[in-house]
XYZ file of C-alpha atoms in Angstrom:
704
model
C -89.249 -29.460 67.505
C -86.115 -29.138 65.462
C -83.232 -26.705 66.164
C -81.291 -24.751 63.546
C -77.567 -24.298 64.262
C -76.110 -21.061 62.936
C -72.292 -20.925 62.616
C -71.001 -17.491 63.401
C -67.463 -18.088 62.054
C -66.674 -19.103 58.506
C -64.417 -22.066 58.089
C -61.188 -20.963 56.414
C -59.746 -24.432 55.781
C -60.920 -25.891 52.488
C -62.680 -29.206 52.660
C -60.499 -32.210 52.179
C -61.016 -34.036 48.930
C -60.484 -37.636 49.677
C -60.429 -38.490 46.004
C -57.380 -36.341 45.135
C -54.664 -35.673 47.622
C -51.812 -33.318 46.591
C -48.485 -33.723 48.344
C -46.505 -30.461 48.840
C -42.773 -30.561 49.400
C -41.543 -27.813 51.689
C -38.039 -26.551 50.756
C -36.125 -25.195 53.728
C -34.654 -21.675 53.508
C -30.940 -21.524 52.581
C -28.659 -20.969 55.487
C -27.558 -17.394 56.123
C -24.077 -16.580 54.708
C -21.259 -16.586 57.144
C -19.929 -13.149 58.030
C -16.651 -12.145 56.313
C -13.828 -12.057 58.841
C -12.529 -8.669 59.816
C -9.000 -9.420 58.621
C -10.300 -10.282 55.133
C -12.293 -7.058 54.918
C -9.339 -5.077 56.166
C -7.057 -6.671 53.581
C -9.474 -5.854 50.790
C -9.739 -2.274 51.954
C -5.982 -1.928 52.162
C -5.553 -3.401 48.685
C -8.232 -1.125 47.266
C -6.589 1.910 48.801
C -3.117 0.803 47.735
C -4.128 0.219 44.108
C -6.240 3.349 43.821
C -5.010 5.695 41.088
C -4.689 8.600 43.502
C -2.603 6.520 45.891
C -0.337 5.311 43.083
C 0.077 8.855 41.761
C 0.910 10.183 45.226
C 3.389 7.375 45.911
C 5.025 7.915 42.531
C 5.320 11.667 43.233
C 6.905 11.075 46.650
C 9.369 8.559 45.218
C 10.157 10.791 42.248
C 10.973 13.894 44.266
C 12.980 11.891 46.776
C 15.003 10.264 44.015
C 15.552 13.655 42.363
C 17.727 14.558 45.372
C 19.734 11.337 45.093
C 20.117 11.693 41.348
C 21.054 15.351 41.652
C 23.717 14.505 44.244
C 25.121 11.894 41.886
C 25.215 14.382 38.998
C 26.862 17.101 41.122
C 29.399 14.627 42.461
C 30.231 13.508 38.933
C 30.647 17.112 37.797
C 32.879 17.869 40.768
C 34.935 14.762 40.082
C 35.302 15.705 36.424
C 36.409 19.238 37.346
C 39.056 18.032 39.816
C 40.395 15.009 37.920
C 41.337 13.989 34.398
C 38.335 11.636 34.108
C 36.668 13.850 31.522
C 39.706 13.743 29.215
C 39.992 9.986 29.640
C 36.348 9.588 28.672
C 36.686 11.785 25.609
C 39.803 9.891 24.580
C 37.977 6.548 24.837
C 35.137 8.032 22.779
C 37.503 9.032 19.993
C 39.192 5.614 20.072
C 35.830 3.825 19.933
C 34.826 5.971 16.954
C 38.145 5.184 15.230
C 39.230 8.850 15.273
C 42.882 8.553 16.345
C 43.638 12.221 15.747
C 40.971 13.314 18.200
C 42.171 10.671 20.681
C 45.714 12.080 20.535
C 44.391 15.615 21.011
C 42.405 14.652 24.121
C 45.398 12.740 25.477
C 47.523 15.864 25.076
C 44.912 18.014 26.807
C 44.725 15.553 29.675
C 48.489 15.620 30.072
C 48.471 19.427 30.224
C 45.745 19.290 32.874
C 47.807 16.869 34.997
C 50.890 19.049 34.740
C 48.938 22.160 35.813
C 47.400 20.235 38.718
C 50.819 19.032 39.829
C 52.121 22.591 39.888
C 49.173 23.709 41.992
C 49.752 20.907 44.469
C 53.442 21.729 44.774
C 52.535 25.354 45.415
C 50.320 24.240 48.294
C 53.406 22.936 50.180
C 54.745 26.466 50.484
C 51.447 28.314 50.775
C 50.934 27.968 54.616
C 54.253 29.686 55.388
C 53.656 32.300 52.722
C 50.133 32.866 54.024
C 51.398 33.309 57.618
C 54.041 35.762 56.491
C 51.491 37.644 54.427
C 49.017 37.774 57.321
C 51.672 39.093 59.728
C 52.853 41.732 57.313
C 49.279 42.730 56.492
C 48.289 42.999 60.162
C 51.361 45.075 61.004
C 50.764 47.423 58.094
C 47.081 47.785 58.978
C 47.879 48.646 62.614
C 50.515 51.120 61.485
C 48.083 52.822 59.133
C 45.436 53.053 61.870
C 47.918 54.514 64.377
C 49.153 57.017 61.808
C 45.560 58.019 61.149
C 45.062 58.446 64.962
C 48.140 60.689 65.204
C 46.725 62.918 62.472
C 43.418 63.125 64.361
C 45.164 63.883 67.682
C 47.162 66.711 66.104
C 43.976 68.107 64.588
C 41.912 67.945 67.834
C 44.735 68.447 70.343
C 43.575 65.388 72.280
C 46.324 62.739 72.757
C 43.672 60.019 73.322
C 42.557 60.270 69.698
C 45.685 58.388 68.676
C 43.955 55.036 69.387
C 40.473 56.091 68.215
C 40.740 54.463 64.675
C 42.187 51.301 66.167
C 39.400 51.152 68.766
C 36.708 51.695 66.095
C 38.143 48.850 64.006
C 38.083 46.549 67.030
C 34.450 47.478 67.726
C 33.530 46.779 64.052
C 35.124 43.340 64.191
C 33.215 42.643 67.426
C 29.963 43.644 65.680
C 30.663 41.235 62.831
C 31.303 38.454 65.316
C 27.975 39.146 67.041
C 26.155 39.101 63.657
C 27.747 35.773 62.801
C 26.743 34.391 66.202
C 23.121 35.414 65.576
C 22.978 34.099 61.988
C 24.967 30.931 62.587
C 22.144 28.966 64.200
C 19.534 29.523 61.446
C 22.264 29.071 58.802
C 23.088 25.633 60.191
C 19.391 24.754 59.845
C 18.691 26.363 56.471
C 22.017 25.499 54.835
C 21.339 21.751 54.438
C 17.791 22.495 53.274
C 19.071 24.882 50.597
C 21.661 22.308 49.554
C 18.961 19.627 49.260
C 16.804 22.010 47.228
C 19.714 22.682 44.878
C 20.321 18.940 44.438
C 16.589 18.388 43.848
C 16.568 21.113 41.186
C 19.510 19.514 39.351
C 17.898 16.066 39.493
C 14.542 17.390 38.317
C 16.018 19.111 35.270
C 17.898 15.949 34.296
C 14.944 13.587 35.097
C 17.299 11.741 37.447
C 14.737 9.165 38.591
C 13.643 5.713 37.390
C 11.190 5.682 34.496
C 8.361 4.252 36.624
C 8.549 7.277 38.937
C 8.524 9.952 36.216
C 5.342 11.848 35.226
C 3.061 10.187 32.693
C 3.874 12.645 29.890
C 7.609 12.029 30.320
C 7.181 8.240 30.500
C 5.135 8.271 27.277
C 7.429 10.751 25.558
C 4.517 13.121 24.868
C 5.827 16.588 24.267
C 9.364 15.553 25.168
C 11.896 17.177 22.810
C 14.556 15.080 21.144
C 17.878 15.801 22.866
C 21.373 14.359 22.314
C 21.148 12.282 25.483
C 17.831 10.750 24.373
C 19.242 9.831 20.941
C 22.427 8.347 22.438
C 20.447 6.297 24.956
C 18.148 5.028 22.191
C 21.170 3.937 20.132
C 22.848 2.364 23.161
C 19.775 0.222 23.857
C 19.314 -0.741 20.216
C 20.699 -4.238 20.678
C 23.846 -3.854 18.547
C 26.626 -5.200 20.802
C 29.484 -3.236 19.230
C 27.478 -0.014 19.320
C 26.408 -0.512 22.931
C 29.973 -1.232 24.091
C 31.362 1.765 22.241
C 28.794 4.141 23.746
C 29.396 2.804 27.264
C 33.106 3.436 26.816
C 32.311 6.931 25.612
C 30.256 7.744 28.722
C 28.522 11.116 28.519
C 30.584 11.923 25.460
C 28.472 9.574 23.363
C 26.802 12.715 22.083
C 29.977 13.359 20.087
C 28.595 10.843 17.558
C 25.788 13.265 16.758
C 25.729 16.196 14.434
C 23.564 19.204 15.236
C 19.885 18.436 15.818
C 18.035 20.513 13.227
C 14.336 21.338 13.061
C 12.994 19.772 9.850
C 9.315 20.365 9.183
C 7.156 18.565 11.722
C 10.163 16.875 13.315
C 13.916 17.028 13.757
C 16.853 15.635 11.801
C 20.242 14.503 13.066
C 23.249 12.736 11.510
C 24.837 9.940 13.559
C 28.433 8.894 12.864
C 28.654 5.269 13.957
C 31.691 3.868 15.811
C 34.137 1.592 14.045
C 32.768 -1.917 13.656
C 29.109 -0.849 13.363
C 27.511 -0.880 9.910
C 24.640 1.330 8.821
C 22.354 -1.589 7.933
C 22.502 -2.805 11.546
C 20.745 0.402 12.537
C 18.387 0.352 9.525
C 17.225 -3.172 10.315
C 16.212 -2.098 13.830
C 13.996 0.803 12.870
C 11.061 -0.299 15.025
C 13.177 -0.729 18.149
C 14.933 2.587 17.589
C 11.569 4.341 17.233
C 10.292 2.765 20.436
C 13.482 3.771 22.256
C 12.791 7.328 21.087
C 9.174 6.998 22.356
C 7.857 7.224 18.803
C 5.887 4.930 16.518
C 7.771 3.126 13.771
C 6.281 5.288 11.012
C 7.502 8.432 12.814
C 11.210 7.591 12.410
C 12.937 7.481 9.002
C 16.510 6.267 8.526
C 18.458 7.243 5.403
C 22.108 6.929 4.412
C 23.901 10.202 3.518
C 27.161 10.356 1.581
C 29.415 10.434 4.663
C 30.897 7.045 5.578
C 29.479 5.113 8.570
C 26.724 7.697 8.965
C 22.960 7.380 9.247
C 20.528 10.284 9.069
C 17.574 10.104 11.437
C 14.392 12.071 10.847
C 12.180 11.939 13.944
C 8.658 13.298 13.689
C 6.849 15.107 16.460
C 4.518 12.679 18.174
C 1.320 12.322 16.112
C 2.350 14.913 13.517
C 2.216 12.497 10.562
C -1.359 11.532 11.355
C -2.524 15.069 10.642
C -3.704 15.703 7.038
C -1.890 18.188 4.838
C -3.606 21.112 3.166
C -5.451 21.125 -0.175
C -3.639 21.163 -3.507
C -2.820 24.524 -5.100
C -4.619 23.176 -8.175
C -7.835 23.438 -6.181
C -7.191 26.650 -4.281
C -5.652 28.693 -7.131
C -8.050 29.122 -10.056
C -5.424 31.025 -12.042
C -2.731 28.346 -11.963
C -1.327 27.199 -15.303
C 1.298 24.600 -16.194
C 4.534 24.582 -18.157
C 5.632 21.136 -19.307
C 9.228 22.131 -20.068
C 10.060 24.511 -17.198
C 7.407 24.035 -14.519
C 6.929 21.543 -11.713
C 3.709 19.869 -10.629
C 2.631 20.652 -7.029
C 2.321 17.118 -5.723
C 2.290 17.448 -1.931
C 4.664 17.977 0.988
C 7.815 16.249 2.120
C 8.356 15.214 5.717
C 9.921 18.576 6.489
C 6.648 20.246 5.588
C 8.117 21.869 2.462
C 6.235 21.832 -0.832
C 7.156 18.822 -2.990
C 7.060 19.720 -6.697
C 7.918 17.268 -9.481
C 9.298 18.033 -12.932
C 7.651 15.920 -15.649
C 9.828 17.090 -18.537
C 10.955 14.130 -20.679
C 10.591 11.626 -17.842
C 8.808 8.300 -18.048
C 6.772 7.644 -14.904
C 5.850 4.575 -12.855
C 3.678 4.611 -9.717
C 2.924 1.413 -7.846
C 1.594 0.244 -4.489
C -0.985 -1.953 -2.863
C -4.630 -1.642 -3.800
C -6.652 1.278 -2.389
C -3.641 3.310 -1.229
C -4.227 6.368 -3.444
C -2.253 5.391 -6.548
C -4.823 6.619 -9.070
C -5.352 9.916 -7.235
C -1.587 10.528 -7.049
C -1.156 9.762 -10.763
C -4.227 11.755 -11.712
C -3.068 14.877 -9.846
C 0.043 15.006 -12.062
C -2.072 14.655 -15.201
C -4.449 17.357 -13.941
C -1.599 19.833 -13.569
C -0.134 18.957 -16.963
C -3.568 19.357 -18.577
C -3.307 23.086 -17.793
C -0.570 23.262 -20.463
C -2.652 23.368 -23.644
C 0.198 22.017 -25.786
C 0.157 18.620 -24.022
C -1.688 15.728 -25.675
C -2.993 12.663 -23.839
C -3.627 9.046 -24.814
C -5.270 7.377 -21.806
C -6.183 3.829 -20.929
C -7.950 3.082 -17.644
C -8.034 -0.687 -17.199
C -10.092 -0.400 -14.022
C -12.979 1.321 -15.755
C -14.865 2.790 -12.798
C -14.758 6.413 -13.957
C -11.610 7.630 -12.200
C -10.471 9.251 -15.460
C -13.859 10.186 -16.917
C -13.203 13.916 -16.431
C -10.547 13.728 -19.200
C -13.243 13.098 -21.802
C -12.810 16.142 -24.031
C -9.137 16.543 -23.078
C -7.553 13.240 -24.053
C -7.277 12.319 -27.720
C -8.080 8.724 -26.762
C -9.732 7.517 -23.543
C -10.361 3.787 -23.120
C -12.012 2.629 -19.900
C -12.679 -0.966 -18.925
C -11.055 -4.100 -17.469
C -11.824 -6.743 -20.127
C -9.484 -8.373 -22.638
C -11.093 -6.306 -25.384
C -10.136 -3.137 -23.485
C -6.575 -4.436 -23.139
C -6.468 -4.996 -26.900
C -7.706 -1.454 -27.462
C -5.107 -0.026 -25.023
C -2.338 -2.062 -26.643
C -3.235 -0.730 -30.083
C -3.324 2.776 -28.589
C 0.233 2.361 -27.266
C 1.351 0.877 -30.587
C -0.136 3.913 -32.307
C 2.019 6.068 -30.017
C 5.033 4.039 -31.155
C 4.169 4.819 -34.766
C 3.889 8.514 -33.888
C 7.251 8.310 -32.129
C 8.864 6.755 -35.208
C 7.353 9.461 -37.408
C 8.814 12.139 -35.164
C 12.216 10.469 -35.104
C 12.310 10.492 -38.919
C 11.382 14.181 -39.078
C 14.019 16.781 -40.048
C 16.460 17.677 -37.258
C 15.348 20.563 -35.089
C 11.639 19.843 -35.443
C 9.792 20.603 -32.200
C 6.972 18.244 -31.225
C 4.230 18.783 -28.653
C 4.371 16.527 -25.570
C 2.420 13.284 -25.925
C 1.616 11.511 -22.632
C 0.671 7.845 -23.021
C -0.974 6.966 -19.697
C -2.109 3.491 -18.665
C -3.639 3.007 -15.219
C -3.855 -0.511 -13.758
C -1.201 -1.613 -16.242
C -0.888 -4.986 -14.497
C -4.125 -5.956 -16.263
C -2.386 -5.493 -19.627
C 0.689 -7.495 -18.613
C -1.483 -10.356 -17.333
C -3.842 -10.440 -20.338
C -3.931 -13.937 -21.961
C -5.493 -12.825 -25.274
C -3.630 -13.375 -28.563
C -4.026 -11.793 -31.968
C -4.577 -13.546 -35.298
C -0.825 -14.140 -35.615
C -0.774 -15.934 -32.233
C 1.104 -13.047 -30.628
C 0.040 -12.477 -27.010
C -1.022 -9.034 -25.902
C 0.215 -9.598 -22.336
C 3.332 -11.179 -20.895
C 6.947 -10.084 -20.850
C 8.409 -11.972 -23.795
C 9.745 -10.506 -27.015
C 6.484 -11.290 -28.844
C 4.242 -9.585 -26.272
C 2.609 -6.658 -28.031
C 1.963 -4.431 -25.010
C 5.349 -5.162 -23.439
C 7.262 -4.448 -26.649
C 5.319 -1.244 -27.360
C 6.124 0.099 -23.868
C 9.772 -0.889 -24.251
C 10.035 0.969 -27.561
C 8.659 4.153 -26.013
C 11.023 3.772 -23.056
C 13.981 3.371 -25.383
C 13.436 6.337 -27.708
C 10.292 8.242 -26.738
C 11.701 10.936 -24.446
C 13.886 12.349 -27.225
C 10.759 13.361 -29.165
C 8.501 14.090 -26.152
C 6.572 10.809 -26.270
C 6.347 9.713 -22.620
C 4.996 6.573 -20.960
C 3.153 6.882 -17.620
C 1.983 3.720 -15.891
C 0.174 2.995 -12.654
C 0.154 -0.536 -11.331
C -0.558 -2.323 -8.067
C 1.044 -5.073 -5.999
C 4.094 -5.455 -8.295
C 5.548 -8.856 -9.178
C 7.876 -10.008 -11.926
C 4.830 -11.252 -13.836
C 2.631 -8.146 -13.733
C 5.488 -5.609 -13.862
C 8.453 -6.956 -15.869
C 11.960 -5.878 -14.884
C 12.768 -4.103 -18.167
C 9.589 -2.019 -17.955
C 10.003 -0.870 -14.356
C 13.658 -0.011 -14.904
C 12.788 2.037 -17.981
C 10.984 4.705 -15.913
C 12.939 7.817 -14.930
C 10.569 8.681 -12.068
C 9.592 5.748 -9.859
C 7.230 6.165 -6.921
C 5.689 3.683 -4.552
C 2.921 3.829 -1.981
C 2.626 1.244 0.783
C 3.882 -2.215 -0.212
C 3.939 -5.592 1.502
C 7.565 -6.722 1.316
C 11.071 -5.391 0.803
C 11.382 -7.383 -2.430
C 8.386 -5.479 -3.807
C 10.019 -2.224 -2.701
C 13.111 -3.161 -4.711
C 10.917 -3.889 -7.742
C 9.187 -0.535 -7.388
C 12.150 1.758 -6.664
C 15.300 -0.203 -7.453
C 18.104 -1.574 -5.286
C 19.945 1.745 -4.975
C 16.993 3.558 -3.445
C 16.168 0.745 -1.019
C 19.805 0.335 0.029
C 19.836 4.082 0.647
C 16.939 3.864 3.082
C 13.783 3.921 0.921
C 11.220 1.686 2.606
C 7.690 1.871 1.154
C 7.134 -1.576 2.645
C 7.229 0.076 6.100
C 4.404 2.492 5.289
C 1.133 1.600 7.013
C -1.505 0.342 4.548
C -4.660 2.386 4.991
C -3.207 4.803 7.546
C -0.529 6.209 5.219
C -2.820 6.410 2.200
C -1.420 8.942 -0.264
C 2.102 8.844 1.222
C 4.683 7.597 -1.254
C 8.434 7.133 -1.538
C 9.889 8.711 -4.662
C 13.145 8.155 -6.544
C 13.622 10.713 -9.306
C 15.924 13.471 -10.455
C 12.817 15.537 -11.152
C 12.374 16.480 -7.487
C 14.707 18.082 -4.968
C 16.090 15.300 -2.772
C 18.226 16.165 0.296
C 21.949 15.820 -0.378
C 23.258 12.326 0.148
C 19.840 10.627 -0.100
C 18.540 8.475 -2.919
C 14.807 8.969 -2.307
C 12.293 11.245 -0.650
C 8.996 10.591 1.117
C 6.089 12.722 -0.117
C 2.606 13.125 1.352
C 0.507 13.853 -1.736
C -2.447 16.214 -1.907
C -5.852 14.571 -2.204
C -7.962 15.863 -5.111
C -11.430 14.313 -5.139
C -13.528 13.720 -8.250
C -15.486 16.978 -8.001
C -12.310 19.046 -7.647
C -10.749 17.101 -10.540
C -13.731 17.936 -12.750
C -13.307 21.631 -11.891
C -9.624 21.500 -12.895
C -10.345 19.727 -16.197
C -13.073 22.278 -16.968
C -10.433 25.005 -16.640
C -8.083 22.975 -18.849
C -10.771 22.534 -21.515
C -11.378 26.283 -21.519
C -7.733 26.783 -22.531
C -8.104 24.560 -25.614
C -10.016 24.820 -28.853
C -11.797 21.545 -28.208
C -10.694 17.921 -28.389
C -12.780 15.082 -29.768
C -12.018 12.064 -27.597
C -11.986 8.599 -29.158
C -13.243 5.823 -26.881
C -12.084 2.964 -29.117
C -9.303 2.351 -31.625
C -10.470 2.446 -35.262
C -8.843 -0.581 -36.811
C -9.991 0.354 -40.325
C -10.922 -2.252 -42.970
C -9.658 -5.769 -42.442
C -6.468 -6.549 -44.305
C -3.846 -9.297 -44.362
C -0.344 -7.742 -44.558
C 1.402 -10.975 -45.578
C -1.127 -11.727 -48.335
C -0.907 -8.129 -49.536
C 2.898 -8.409 -49.708
C 2.536 -11.538 -51.831
C 0.048 -9.746 -54.077
C 2.291 -6.739 -54.752
C 5.306 -8.982 -55.470
C 3.376 -10.787 -58.178
C 5.434 -13.165 -60.378
C 8.812 -11.492 -59.760
C 11.264 -13.759 -57.895
C 12.326 -10.893 -55.641
C 11.452 -7.199 -55.277
C 13.314 -4.403 -53.503
C 11.829 -3.514 -50.127
C 11.534 0.101 -51.236
C 9.308 -0.959 -54.135
C 7.267 -3.290 -51.901
C 6.491 -0.379 -49.555
C 5.496 1.849 -52.442
C 3.206 -0.839 -53.929
C 1.607 -1.524 -50.525
C 0.873 2.201 -50.073
C -0.720 2.279 -53.525
C -2.745 -0.842 -52.701
C -4.125 0.459 -49.368
C -2.977 3.913 -48.380
C -4.941 3.895 -45.112
C -3.307 0.674 -43.929
C 0.197 1.037 -45.394
C 0.660 4.706 -46.144
C 2.700 5.279 -42.970
C 4.693 2.047 -43.133
C 8.448 2.116 -42.820
C 11.022 -0.566 -43.513
C 10.788 -1.589 -39.834
C 7.050 -2.260 -40.156
C 7.595 -4.409 -43.236
C 10.468 -6.242 -41.589
C 8.375 -6.919 -38.459
C 5.644 -8.612 -40.523
C 8.089 -10.658 -42.613
C 10.245 -11.675 -39.615
C 7.164 -12.947 -37.787
C 6.337 -15.113 -40.842
C 9.938 -16.373 -41.252
C 10.193 -14.558 -44.620
C 12.750 -11.935 -43.631
C 14.178 -9.560 -46.264
C 17.780 -10.159 -47.332
C 20.488 -8.433 -49.337
C 20.917 -9.115 -53.034
C 23.436 -7.148 -55.119
C 23.829 -4.696 -52.206
C 20.125 -3.853 -51.751
C 17.452 -5.279 -49.457
C 14.882 -7.408 -51.269
C 11.846 -9.561 -50.471
C 11.727 -13.105 -51.849
C 8.539 -14.298 -53.519
C 9.281 -17.940 -52.609
C 9.738 -17.118 -48.934
C 6.477 -15.196 -48.768
C 4.584 -17.924 -50.643
C 6.015 -20.623 -48.371
C 5.072 -18.575 -45.283
C 1.490 -18.235 -46.528
C 1.267 -21.968 -47.204
C 2.663 -22.842 -43.772
C 0.250 -20.421 -42.101
C -2.736 -21.908 -43.966
C -1.634 -25.433 -43.046
C -1.254 -24.473 -39.368
C -4.661 -22.801 -39.430
C -6.357 -25.894 -40.928
C -4.705 -28.159 -38.361
C -5.794 -25.924 -35.530
C -9.364 -25.878 -36.837
C -9.437 -29.680 -36.976
């Protein structure tokens, strides 16, 4: 009989597979971290508490108010010392000597001597004053007692009581005793409160004068936020400027260093003050340390402007309110006033605001204009805003060339007689011929009868550096760009600069990043109004504005690219410049494209309609030199007057407006210049024929 075994408990261990045995590695648990010692935790807690902002603020407040008392005591002691001694006069005398003002030094020396003499007399009087005081006290006491007794006698006679004779004297004694008792009662608290009141007074003096180290002062005072510019702040900033002679002179002056300063005047969003420098300190030493001076005044560099007025050894500081120059100015009156019109001869264009916050308006009457600066600083907008205002004078004519060609001047289509837009060499050629056409118009006006009045003609070229750098040449091998005598664009601009303003033909140019190559010296110096936005170097600033303006404090190279967009430095007699300065800084209004279109629409409504040419019509092809040879014919020489007449008859469109200068220009370029024969100017057939042969030979050689 078999038995069945029933297992009541299930085996939980898996069966062992003898064929595959897996070895498991048991990793022990990491040891528990050691506890941080108590002294380490305490040190961390103490450091955390000590460096907490609230702890630092509280410690700074305690130190500040404690040091106010010490500083106030020092200030009061100095004032007392100055009032009792001649130290103040000595200090003022040293100030005058340091400033080189000998007359003022002699005056302070005389005042000091008078003070010493008066003090000596007072001291001599003190030798006799105790005896005189004792005599006076005795006489006064005797007279007082006599008066009281006399008053008692009168009372005794009136009342019939003999005892009333001493009643007034007794009442006086009782009153004195009462005063003594009051003093005895008050004396104790006065001894306690007196020192406290004195400390409070010293604390108040120190607090008003900020008589504590800078690290202990409140945050707004340390950062200069909201702190007004005072004489002491300006003197301290100059003393710490790093000019040894200036620092020594101010230390010798003491508190009287403020005598270097003129009155501090509110000027727009800042203040203005003139500083007369001591002998041995030049104005450029202060100008060259503009950044350090601004930081000493707790301002950014762009918030301090240094100019040179007419007075000798004087610099004029304009110090902006903190952050004021980062605020935008209001919109242009051209945008806000729909009724505004312009007057070329008598009016001024509303361009922006100066640093004082006053409106900056520019006269454009008979003034050539040049605006330059780095790329993307607002040059085109600044130039365009002037043209927009002038467009509201319907008598003004425009010839415009935009060598950027992105549509910045597209709104003048229908206002300008010619509008060329594009950056290529072909556009430069078109712009050059446009300017040369303006030269022809200028010559026509010059030859008109005296007294003839001509409408203003503005020849405007934006991005003019493209024209100066153009490598293209014409059929006579004359370059369009460059700055040589055979450069067509350069010579056309020079001609307008030389004679254009007399007949109201004016040249306006906008260019960027000026160099001697893309803005030749003769061209930039031919402009009457020169303005510059932010530039990279001082040498570029001198190119843009001239040496006189830069030496007088103009510094467009210190403007902040990007941040000071639209802010320019201007040298011109067409704007009101503060007396003694050679330039002015203007923050121009920003007029966007939509607002510009609205202004030009108003300008177009004032006019009968202008058909704008977008390219120069060169007319039929002609060869001036070959035509000259043709009209000379077989004659050995012909008078220039007859040559001009024959050319006009041959092609009136090409030569009808030619003058002797045009004929001479063509013949000089071909080495066939006119000459005098029998007292009249003639053209030689042989010279012209030889020039044609040489030109054909050169052309064949070039082709080969």
